[in-house]
Short mmCIF file of C-alpha atoms in Angstrom, two decimals:
data_model
loop_
_atom_site.label_atom_id
_atom_site.label_comp_id
_atom_site.label_asym_id
_atom_site.label_seq_id
_atom_site.Cartn_x
_atom_site.Cartn_y
_atom_site.Cartn_z
CA UNK A 155 63.48 87.75 105.01
CA UNK A 156 66.11 90.48 105.37
CA UNK A 157 65.18 93.85 103.92
CA UNK A 158 67.67 94.42 101.06
CA UNK A 159 67.81 98.14 101.88
CA UNK A 160 69.28 97.47 105.35
CA UNK A 161 73.06 97.89 105.34
CA UNK A 162 74.98 94.97 106.79
CA UNK A 163 78.00 95.81 108.94
CA UNK A 164 80.83 93.59 110.19
CA UNK A 165 82.30 94.81 113.48
CA UNK A 166 85.69 93.29 114.32
CA UNK A 167 86.99 94.23 117.78
CA UNK A 168 88.43 92.26 120.71
CA UNK A 169 87.02 94.66 123.33
CA UNK A 170 83.83 92.89 124.47
CA UNK A 171 82.25 95.96 126.06
CA UNK A 172 82.98 98.27 123.13
CA UNK A 173 81.82 95.66 120.61
CA UNK A 174 78.55 95.05 122.42
CA UNK A 175 77.84 98.75 122.96
CA UNK A 176 78.58 99.79 119.38
CA UNK A 177 76.67 96.89 117.85
CA UNK A 178 73.60 97.78 119.91
CA UNK A 179 73.87 101.45 118.92
CA UNK A 180 74.22 100.57 115.25
CA UNK A 181 71.28 98.20 115.55
CA UNK A 182 69.20 101.04 116.96
CA UNK A 183 70.16 103.08 113.88
CA UNK A 184 68.75 100.38 111.60
CA UNK A 185 71.92 98.50 110.65
CA UNK A 186 72.32 94.73 110.69
CA UNK A 187 75.53 94.02 112.62
CA UNK A 188 77.66 90.87 112.61
CA UNK A 189 80.37 90.87 115.29
CA UNK A 190 83.75 89.15 115.53
CA UNK A 191 86.08 89.24 118.52
CA UNK A 192 89.22 88.59 116.44
CA UNK A 193 90.48 88.93 112.90
CA UNK A 194 90.67 85.20 112.12
CA UNK A 195 86.93 84.42 112.34
CA UNK A 196 86.17 87.53 110.30
CA UNK A 197 88.48 86.30 107.53
CA UNK A 198 86.86 82.85 107.76
CA UNK A 199 83.46 84.51 107.33
CA UNK A 200 84.56 86.14 104.06
CA UNK A 201 86.33 82.98 102.87
CA UNK A 202 83.06 81.10 103.25
CA UNK A 203 81.25 83.60 101.02
CA UNK A 204 79.97 86.00 103.67
CA UNK A 205 79.30 89.55 102.53
CA UNK A 206 78.70 92.89 104.21
CA UNK A 207 78.50 96.52 103.10
CA UNK A 208 81.14 97.93 105.47
CA UNK A 209 83.75 96.47 107.83
CA UNK A 210 84.46 98.35 111.08
CA UNK A 211 87.90 97.13 112.08
CA UNK A 212 89.89 97.54 115.29
CA UNK A 213 93.63 98.10 114.88
CA UNK A 214 95.04 96.41 117.98
CA UNK A 215 93.89 92.81 118.35
CA UNK A 216 95.65 89.66 119.56
CA UNK A 217 97.53 87.41 117.08
CA UNK A 218 96.28 89.17 113.95
CA UNK A 219 95.99 92.94 114.17
CA UNK A 220 93.67 95.05 112.08
CA UNK A 221 96.16 96.13 109.42
CA UNK A 222 97.04 92.48 108.77
CA UNK A 223 93.35 91.60 108.49
CA UNK A 224 92.94 94.38 105.93
CA UNK A 225 95.97 93.24 103.94
CA UNK A 226 94.70 89.67 103.83
CA UNK A 227 91.27 90.87 102.72
CA UNK A 228 92.73 92.84 99.84
CA UNK A 229 95.13 90.04 98.90
CA UNK A 230 92.12 87.72 98.62
CA UNK A 231 90.27 90.16 96.40
CA UNK A 232 87.80 91.25 99.10
CA UNK A 233 87.10 94.90 98.24
CA UNK A 234 84.53 95.60 100.99
CA UNK A 235 84.94 99.18 102.33
CA UNK A 236 86.85 99.26 105.63
CA UNK A 237 86.75 101.89 108.37
CA UNK A 238 89.37 101.58 111.09
CA UNK A 239 88.18 102.23 114.64
CA UNK A 240 91.12 102.81 116.95
CA UNK A 241 92.56 104.67 119.91
CA UNK A 242 95.71 105.31 117.86
CA UNK A 243 95.56 108.95 116.82
CA UNK A 244 99.01 109.51 115.29
CA UNK A 245 98.94 110.44 111.61
CA UNK A 246 101.31 107.59 110.76
CA UNK A 247 98.58 105.07 111.63
CA UNK A 248 95.99 106.87 109.53
CA UNK A 249 98.37 106.94 106.56
CA UNK A 250 99.18 103.23 106.99
CA UNK A 251 95.48 102.38 107.09
CA UNK A 252 94.67 104.38 103.97
CA UNK A 253 97.72 103.04 102.14
CA UNK A 254 96.57 99.52 102.97
CA UNK A 255 93.22 100.10 101.31
CA UNK A 256 90.98 101.40 104.12
CA UNK A 257 88.51 104.12 103.21
CA UNK A 258 88.47 105.87 106.57
CA UNK A 259 90.09 106.07 109.99
CA UNK A 260 88.01 107.10 113.01
CA UNK A 261 89.23 107.45 116.57
CA UNK A 262 87.12 105.60 119.11
CA UNK A 263 86.84 108.77 121.17
CA UNK A 264 84.77 110.42 118.42
CA UNK A 265 81.00 110.50 118.86
CA UNK A 266 78.67 107.93 117.32
CA UNK A 267 77.25 110.62 115.03
CA UNK A 268 80.67 111.08 113.40
CA UNK A 269 80.95 107.36 112.66
CA UNK A 270 77.39 107.25 111.31
CA UNK A 271 78.13 110.16 108.99
CA UNK A 272 81.27 108.46 107.63
CA UNK A 273 79.36 105.22 107.09
CA UNK A 274 76.56 107.04 105.30
CA UNK A 275 79.04 108.78 102.99
CA UNK A 276 80.44 105.41 101.97
CA UNK A 277 77.04 103.78 101.55
CA UNK A 278 75.67 106.73 99.57
CA UNK A 279 78.76 106.63 97.38
CA UNK A 280 78.25 102.94 96.61
CA UNK A 281 74.59 103.50 95.76
CA UNK A 282 75.43 106.61 93.76
CA UNK A 283 78.02 104.81 91.67
CA UNK A 284 75.56 102.01 91.00
CA UNK A 285 72.81 104.42 89.98
CA UNK A 286 75.16 106.40 87.76
CA UNK A 287 76.36 103.25 86.07
CA UNK A 288 72.77 102.25 85.38
CA UNK A 289 71.95 105.65 83.93
CA UNK A 290 75.09 105.59 81.78
CA UNK A 291 74.18 102.14 80.54
CA UNK A 292 70.72 103.28 79.52
CA UNK A 293 71.93 106.48 77.87
CA UNK A 294 75.17 105.41 76.28
CA UNK A 295 75.08 101.67 75.72
CA UNK A 296 77.27 100.09 78.38
CA UNK A 297 79.53 102.72 79.95
CA UNK A 298 81.64 100.39 82.09
CA UNK A 299 85.00 101.94 81.27
CA UNK A 300 86.69 105.30 80.90
CA UNK A 301 89.62 105.81 78.52
CA UNK A 302 92.00 108.74 78.27
CA UNK A 303 95.16 108.26 76.25
CA UNK A 304 97.03 105.27 77.67
CA UNK A 305 94.76 105.15 80.72
CA UNK A 306 91.84 102.74 81.03
CA UNK A 307 89.57 102.68 84.07
CA UNK A 308 87.13 99.80 84.35
CA UNK A 309 84.30 101.30 86.34
CA UNK A 310 82.45 98.06 86.98
CA UNK A 311 85.24 96.54 89.09
CA UNK A 312 87.43 99.59 89.91
CA UNK A 313 90.46 98.36 87.99
CA UNK A 314 93.02 100.67 86.37
CA UNK A 315 95.32 99.95 83.42
CA UNK A 316 98.16 101.96 81.89
CA UNK A 317 99.42 100.99 78.46
CA UNK A 318 97.51 97.74 78.88
CA UNK A 319 99.19 96.85 82.19
CA UNK A 320 97.24 96.56 85.44
CA UNK A 321 97.95 99.23 88.08
CA UNK A 322 97.26 97.85 91.54
CA UNK A 323 95.31 100.76 93.02
CA UNK A 324 93.27 100.70 96.20
CA UNK A 325 89.63 101.76 95.86
CA UNK A 326 90.46 105.21 97.25
CA UNK A 327 93.40 105.63 94.86
CA UNK A 328 91.21 104.50 91.97
CA UNK A 329 88.61 107.12 92.85
CA UNK A 330 91.26 109.86 92.97
CA UNK A 331 92.56 108.87 89.53
CA UNK A 332 88.98 108.76 88.23
CA UNK A 333 88.27 112.24 89.65
CA UNK A 334 91.27 113.80 87.89
CA UNK A 335 91.20 111.83 84.63
CA UNK A 336 87.51 112.52 83.98
CA UNK A 337 88.39 116.22 84.17
CA UNK A 338 91.62 116.29 82.10
CA UNK A 339 93.65 119.52 82.09
CA UNK A 340 91.40 120.86 84.86
CA UNK A 341 92.98 121.82 88.19
CA UNK A 342 91.64 119.83 91.14
CA UNK A 343 92.24 121.29 94.59
CA UNK A 344 93.80 119.56 97.58
CA UNK A 345 90.53 120.04 99.42
CA UNK A 346 88.41 118.42 96.71
CA UNK A 347 90.67 115.37 96.61
CA UNK A 348 90.61 115.10 100.39
CA UNK A 349 86.83 115.49 100.50
CA UNK A 350 86.57 112.60 98.05
CA UNK A 351 88.34 110.43 100.62
CA UNK A 352 86.81 111.63 103.89
CA UNK A 353 83.66 113.54 103.05
CA UNK A 354 83.19 117.29 102.88
CA UNK A 355 84.45 119.40 105.75
CA UNK A 356 86.47 116.72 107.53
CA UNK A 357 89.36 118.29 109.47
CA UNK A 358 92.72 116.56 109.73
CA UNK A 359 96.42 117.25 110.02
CA UNK A 360 98.14 120.27 111.50
CA UNK A 361 96.82 123.78 110.94
CA UNK A 362 94.06 124.94 108.57
CA UNK A 363 95.70 123.25 105.57
CA UNK A 364 97.09 120.18 107.30
CA UNK A 365 95.11 117.83 105.07
CA UNK A 366 97.44 118.70 102.18
CA UNK A 367 100.15 116.36 103.51
CA UNK A 368 97.62 113.52 103.44
CA UNK A 369 96.71 114.30 99.82
CA UNK A 370 100.39 114.49 98.84
CA UNK A 371 100.91 111.04 100.36
CA UNK A 372 98.08 109.64 98.22
CA UNK A 373 99.46 111.26 95.06
CA UNK A 374 102.96 110.01 95.78
CA UNK A 375 101.75 106.41 96.10
CA UNK A 376 99.63 106.68 92.95
CA UNK A 377 102.57 108.06 90.94
CA UNK A 378 104.84 105.30 92.24
CA UNK A 379 102.38 102.62 91.17
CA UNK A 380 102.09 104.03 87.65
CA UNK A 381 105.86 104.41 87.41
CA UNK A 382 106.33 100.79 88.41
CA UNK A 383 105.00 99.88 84.95
CA UNK A 384 106.11 103.04 83.11
CA UNK A 385 109.13 104.93 84.47
CA UNK A 386 108.25 107.91 82.30
CA UNK A 387 104.73 108.37 83.65
CA UNK A 388 104.12 112.08 84.28
CA UNK A 389 100.40 112.71 83.78
CA UNK A 390 99.69 113.78 87.37
CA UNK A 391 100.94 117.36 87.39
CA UNK A 392 101.33 119.79 90.30
CA UNK A 393 99.58 123.10 90.54
CA UNK A 394 101.76 124.65 93.30
CA UNK A 395 99.69 125.96 96.19
CA UNK A 396 96.41 124.59 94.83
CA UNK A 397 96.42 120.91 93.96
CA UNK A 398 96.89 118.63 90.97
CA UNK A 399 95.68 118.00 87.43
CA UNK A 400 95.68 115.09 84.99
CA UNK A 401 97.76 116.50 82.15
CA UNK A 402 99.50 115.30 79.03
CA UNK A 403 102.64 114.18 80.84
CA UNK A 404 104.93 116.76 79.28
CA UNK A 405 106.49 118.07 82.53
CA UNK A 406 108.20 115.01 83.97
CA UNK A 407 111.04 117.09 85.44
CA UNK A 408 108.64 118.80 87.84
CA UNK A 409 106.72 115.74 89.01
CA UNK A 410 108.56 115.43 92.32
CA UNK A 411 108.27 119.10 93.16
CA UNK A 412 105.54 120.75 95.11
CA UNK A 413 104.86 124.06 96.78
CA UNK A 414 107.60 126.67 97.06
CA UNK A 415 109.94 124.47 95.03
CA UNK A 416 110.25 121.93 97.88
CA UNK A 417 110.50 118.27 97.11
CA UNK A 418 107.25 116.35 97.55
CA UNK A 419 109.05 113.64 99.53
CA UNK A 420 110.30 116.26 102.00
CA UNK A 421 106.79 117.48 102.58
CA UNK A 422 105.46 113.98 103.14
CA UNK A 423 108.22 113.09 105.56
CA UNK A 424 107.56 116.35 107.37
CA UNK A 425 103.81 116.03 107.46
CA UNK A 426 103.38 119.16 109.56
CA UNK A 427 104.91 121.35 106.85
CA UNK A 428 101.61 123.09 106.26
#
């Protein structure tokens, strides 16, 4: 019988040598690995009720590439954490992966230890959320939701609602909203938001503060999703040069502005601005 403490990993990659090598290495680290050489059989596996703790997903594959596999997973309600493994290093690919609902993006040239650390951060986060929910349930009844004004976060299934309407957030976007809304009126730094996504100390972007463009891109998408159901949404406020806060929504005129009075869209389009 399988030990329930062993994490189960799905590895989807059309490179036979890479797939075999990585699956053996992960097996040596104590993971149970299921491999797929294309996206279609992986989707069939989930459609038939298969379950894993993390999906390691190649970007470039024949017929159905990795981003399409991810989109189909999310469209079918499969919320399993996904890490992209790819040789594509341009920031545009990382942003597309994260926007599509992936939790991480790791270049294949990085060492195995880097991948293991990212996997452990995700697995520890899942266990931590479960333990916290259990503790909250024992202490406070059944703390499965968080409410703040018109916002409702359902913590048991990572669903967000604004004025009673569902906001279609990815898991990463949900966690960012949860981070800010559980600390209302408190300033949350760019770095803290980025660490929530990638783990503490991860370096990305251009220059010492390059990760800020990545955070801005997340915030922009989150704002757009809230505004799709409420054009006047303005609760995510800028703190120029530092980060963001979940406020009372009284400064709508400044929502599209960021550091030095520059438009947020300009900074996202010019990701190397920092």
